[in-house]
């Protein structure tokens, strides 16, 4: 158990809908990273937050957004869902913003868009 | 952008034997970190081992060790005394050591599916 929690484990929804994925980092960790794992694209970095502020952006679609709250949990919002958004979404956390920190991953949320 | 290549989509090994998974990467940076993550059928991403580029000594964690060749930009994972529980998808990952817009992100290879035969 990495100490990172993600809810829900599974999510099934229809095209055009909006969903919210939640991540709670390890106790004391300030940085949260979101990744998408799909068969087509592999593991791709989406976005990073550090202590409530956006730090880095990857190949995140405009239909996707994220935020980190004062209690340091993070939410990834996916809207106008398409079939191609079906994937496993991971979050990872680190104590700070240092590159020395190792990222520990949550169990992931499997999103299925029908 | 940095790229990570795992040229072996699948590998197999007999229980108790040794197997080596290959990884190469492309970067113009001199300081970085390299990782091997394991993803079993549960889909959890589990850190196996980590290597700092500035360290010449190869990292070792119990039965797992790496062969880090900085000049060749190669980072292979050796699993000794393979166990059934080692069966998983293995991902090689790169992380820059420099601050910038890509701060903190991991670049992953496409993975190598390891099967362990009893």
Coordinates of C-alpha atoms in Angstrom, one line a residue:
Chain A
X1 CA 0.0 0.0 0.0
X2 CA 1.6 3.3 -1.2
X3 CA -0.5 5.5 1.1
X4 CA -2.1 7.3 -1.9
X5 CA -5.8 6.7 -2.2
X6 CA -8.0 7.2 -5.2
X7 CA -11.8 7.1 -5.6
X8 CA -13.8 5.6 -7.2
X9 CA -12.0 2.5 -8.3
X10 CA -14.2 2.1 -11.3
X11 CA -16.4 4.5 -13.2
X12 CA -18.7 3.7 -16.1
X13 CA -20.4 6.6 -17.9
X14 CA -21.7 7.7 -21.2
X15 CA -20.3 9.9 -23.9
X16 CA -20.8 13.6 -23.3
X17 CA -21.0 13.2 -19.5
X18 CA -18.7 14.8 -16.9
X19 CA -16.9 12.9 -14.1
X20 CA -14.7 13.8 -11.2
X21 CA -11.8 11.6 -10.0
X22 CA -10.5 12.1 -6.5
X23 CA -7.0 11.6 -5.1
X24 CA -5.7 11.8 -1.6
X25 CA -1.9 12.0 -1.4
X26 CA 0.2 10.3 1.3
X27 CA 0.2 12.0 4.6
X28 CA 2.3 15.1 4.5
X29 CA 2.9 15.1 0.7
X30 CA 2.4 18.4 -1.0
X31 CA 2.7 17.5 -4.7
X32 CA 0.2 15.5 -6.7
X33 CA 0.6 14.3 -10.2
X34 CA -2.0 12.9 -12.6
X35 CA -1.3 10.4 -15.3
X36 CA -3.4 8.7 -17.9
X37 CA -2.8 5.1 -19.0
X38 CA -4.4 3.9 -22.2
X39 CA -3.6 1.2 -24.7
X40 CA -3.0 3.8 -27.5
X41 CA -0.9 6.3 -25.6
X42 CA 0.7 4.3 -22.8
X43 CA 1.3 6.2 -19.6
X44 CA 1.1 10.0 -20.1
X45 CA 1.6 12.8 -17.7
X46 CA -1.4 15.1 -17.4
X47 CA -0.8 17.7 -14.7
X48 CA 1.0 18.5 -11.5
X49 CA 0.0 20.5 -8.4
X50 CA 2.1 21.6 -5.6
X51 CA 0.5 22.9 -2.4
X52 CA -2.6 24.1 -4.2
X53 CA -0.9 25.6 -7.2
X54 CA -0.5 24.2 -10.7
X55 CA 3.1 23.4 -11.3
X56 CA 3.4 21.7 -14.7
X57 CA 1.1 20.7 -17.5
X58 CA 1.5 17.8 -19.9
X59 CA -0.7 16.6 -22.7
X60 CA -3.9 17.5 -20.9
X61 CA -7.0 18.1 -23.0
X62 CA -8.9 21.4 -22.6
X63 CA -11.9 19.3 -21.6
X64 CA -9.9 18.1 -18.6
X65 CA -9.2 20.2 -15.5
X66 CA -7.8 19.7 -12.1
X67 CA -7.4 21.4 -8.8
X68 CA -5.8 20.8 -5.4
X69 CA -7.6 21.8 -2.3
X70 CA -6.3 23.2 1.0
X71 CA -6.4 19.8 2.6
X72 CA -4.1 18.7 -0.3
X73 CA -6.5 16.3 -1.9
X74 CA -6.8 16.7 -5.7
X75 CA -9.6 16.2 -8.2
X76 CA -9.4 15.6 -11.9
X77 CA -12.5 16.7 -13.8
X78 CA -13.2 15.2 -17.2
X79 CA -16.0 16.7 -19.2
X80 CA -17.7 16.1 -22.6
X81 CA -16.4 12.6 -22.4
X82 CA -15.5 10.7 -25.5
X83 CA -14.9 7.0 -26.1
X84 CA -11.2 7.6 -26.3
X85 CA -11.1 8.9 -22.8
X86 CA -11.6 5.4 -21.5
X87 CA -8.4 4.7 -19.5
X88 CA -6.8 4.1 -16.2
X89 CA -6.1 7.4 -14.4
X90 CA -3.4 7.4 -11.7
X91 CA -2.4 10.0 -9.3
X92 CA 1.0 10.0 -7.6
X93 CA 2.3 12.1 -4.7
X94 CA 5.7 13.3 -3.4
X95 CA 6.6 15.2 -0.2
X96 CA 7.7 18.3 -2.0
X97 CA 8.4 19.7 -5.5
X98 CA 12.0 18.3 -5.6
X99 CA 13.0 16.1 -8.5
X100 CA 14.8 14.0 -5.9
X101 CA 11.5 12.8 -4.6
X102 CA 10.1 9.4 -5.7
X103 CA 6.6 9.3 -6.9
X104 CA 4.3 6.8 -5.2
X105 CA 1.2 5.9 -7.1
X106 CA -2.4 5.3 -6.1
X107 CA -4.3 2.3 -7.2
X108 CA -5.9 4.2 -10.1
X109 CA -9.4 4.8 -11.3
X110 CA -10.6 2.9 -14.3
X111 CA -12.9 5.0 -16.4
X112 CA -15.1 3.4 -19.1
X113 CA -16.9 5.6 -21.5
X114 CA -19.8 3.9 -23.3
Chain B
X1 CA 11.2 15.9 -25.1
X2 CA 12.7 13.0 -23.4
X3 CA 11.8 9.6 -24.8
X4 CA 12.1 6.2 -23.2
X5 CA 12.2 3.0 -25.3
X6 CA 11.5 -0.5 -24.1
X7 CA 12.2 -2.7 -27.1
X8 CA 10.9 -6.0 -25.6
X9 CA 7.1 -6.0 -25.5
X10 CA 7.2 -9.4 -23.8
X11 CA 9.7 -11.5 -22.0
X12 CA 9.4 -14.8 -20.2
X13 CA 11.6 -16.6 -17.6
X14 CA 11.6 -19.8 -15.7
X15 CA 11.1 -19.6 -11.9
X16 CA 14.4 -19.3 -10.1
X17 CA 16.2 -18.1 -13.3
X18 CA 17.5 -14.7 -14.1
X19 CA 16.0 -12.3 -16.7
X20 CA 17.1 -8.9 -17.9
X21 CA 14.7 -6.2 -19.2
X22 CA 16.1 -3.5 -21.5
X23 CA 15.5 0.2 -21.5
X24 CA 17.1 3.0 -23.5
X25 CA 16.3 6.7 -23.2
X26 CA 17.1 9.8 -25.1
X27 CA 18.0 13.1 -23.4
X28 CA 20.3 16.0 -23.7
X29 CA 20.4 16.5 -19.9
X30 CA 23.3 15.4 -17.8
X31 CA 21.5 15.0 -14.5
X32 CA 18.3 12.9 -14.1
X33 CA 16.7 10.0 -12.4
X34 CA 15.7 6.6 -13.8
X35 CA 13.1 4.2 -12.4
X36 CA 11.7 0.8 -12.9
X37 CA 8.0 0.4 -11.9
X38 CA 6.1 -2.8 -11.8
X39 CA 2.4 -3.1 -12.6
X40 CA 0.9 -6.5 -11.6
X41 CA -2.6 -7.6 -12.7
X42 CA -4.0 -5.5 -9.9
X43 CA -2.9 -2.4 -12.0
X44 CA -1.1 -0.8 -9.0
X45 CA 2.1 0.9 -10.0
X46 CA 4.8 -0.2 -7.7
X47 CA 8.3 1.2 -7.5
X48 CA 11.0 -1.4 -8.0
X49 CA 14.2 0.5 -8.1
X50 CA 15.6 4.0 -8.7
X51 CA 18.9 5.2 -10.0
X52 CA 20.5 8.7 -9.8
X53 CA 22.4 9.5 -13.0
X54 CA 25.2 11.2 -11.1
X55 CA 25.9 7.9 -9.2
X56 CA 28.2 5.5 -11.0
X57 CA 27.3 2.7 -8.8
X58 CA 24.4 0.6 -10.0
X59 CA 21.4 0.4 -7.7
X60 CA 20.3 -2.8 -6.1
X61 CA 17.2 -3.8 -4.2
X62 CA 17.3 -7.4 -3.0
X63 CA 16.8 -9.6 -6.2
X64 CA 16.5 -6.5 -8.4
X65 CA 19.5 -4.7 -9.8
X66 CA 20.2 -2.4 -12.7
X67 CA 22.9 -2.0 -15.3
X68 CA 23.2 1.8 -15.9
X69 CA 25.3 2.8 -18.8
X70 CA 25.1 6.6 -19.0
X71 CA 27.1 7.1 -22.2
X72 CA 25.0 4.5 -24.0
X73 CA 21.8 5.9 -22.3
X74 CA 20.9 2.4 -21.3
X75 CA 19.2 1.3 -18.1
X76 CA 18.4 -2.4 -17.9
X77 CA 16.8 -4.3 -15.0
X78 CA 18.0 -7.7 -13.9
X79 CA 15.7 -9.9 -11.8
X80 CA 17.5 -12.8 -10.1
X81 CA 15.9 -15.9 -8.7
X82 CA 12.7 -15.0 -10.5
X83 CA 9.5 -15.7 -8.6
X84 CA 5.9 -16.2 -9.7
X85 CA 5.0 -13.0 -8.0
X86 CA 7.4 -11.1 -10.3
X87 CA 5.0 -11.6 -13.2
X88 CA 3.9 -8.2 -14.2
X89 CA 4.2 -5.3 -16.7
X90 CA 7.5 -3.5 -16.1
X91 CA 7.9 0.2 -17.0
X92 CA 11.1 2.1 -17.3
X93 CA 10.7 5.8 -16.5
X94 CA 12.8 9.0 -16.7
X95 CA 12.7 12.1 -14.6
X96 CA 14.7 15.3 -15.1
X97 CA 16.8 16.7 -12.3
X98 CA 16.5 20.2 -13.6
X99 CA 13.8 22.8 -12.8
X100 CA 11.6 23.9 -15.6
X101 CA 8.2 23.5 -17.2
X102 CA 8.5 19.7 -17.0
X103 CA 9.2 19.8 -13.3
X104 CA 8.7 16.5 -11.7
X105 CA 7.0 14.6 -14.5
X106 CA 7.9 11.0 -15.4
X107 CA 8.4 9.9 -18.9
X108 CA 7.5 6.2 -19.3
X109 CA 8.4 3.6 -21.8
X110 CA 5.6 1.4 -23.3
X111 CA 6.4 -1.5 -20.9
X112 CA 7.6 -5.1 -21.0
X113 CA 5.2 -7.8 -20.0
X114 CA 7.1 -10.4 -18.0
X115 CA 5.7 -14.0 -17.6
X116 CA 7.2 -16.3 -15.1
X117 CA 6.8 -20.0 -15.7
X118 CA 6.8 -22.5 -12.8

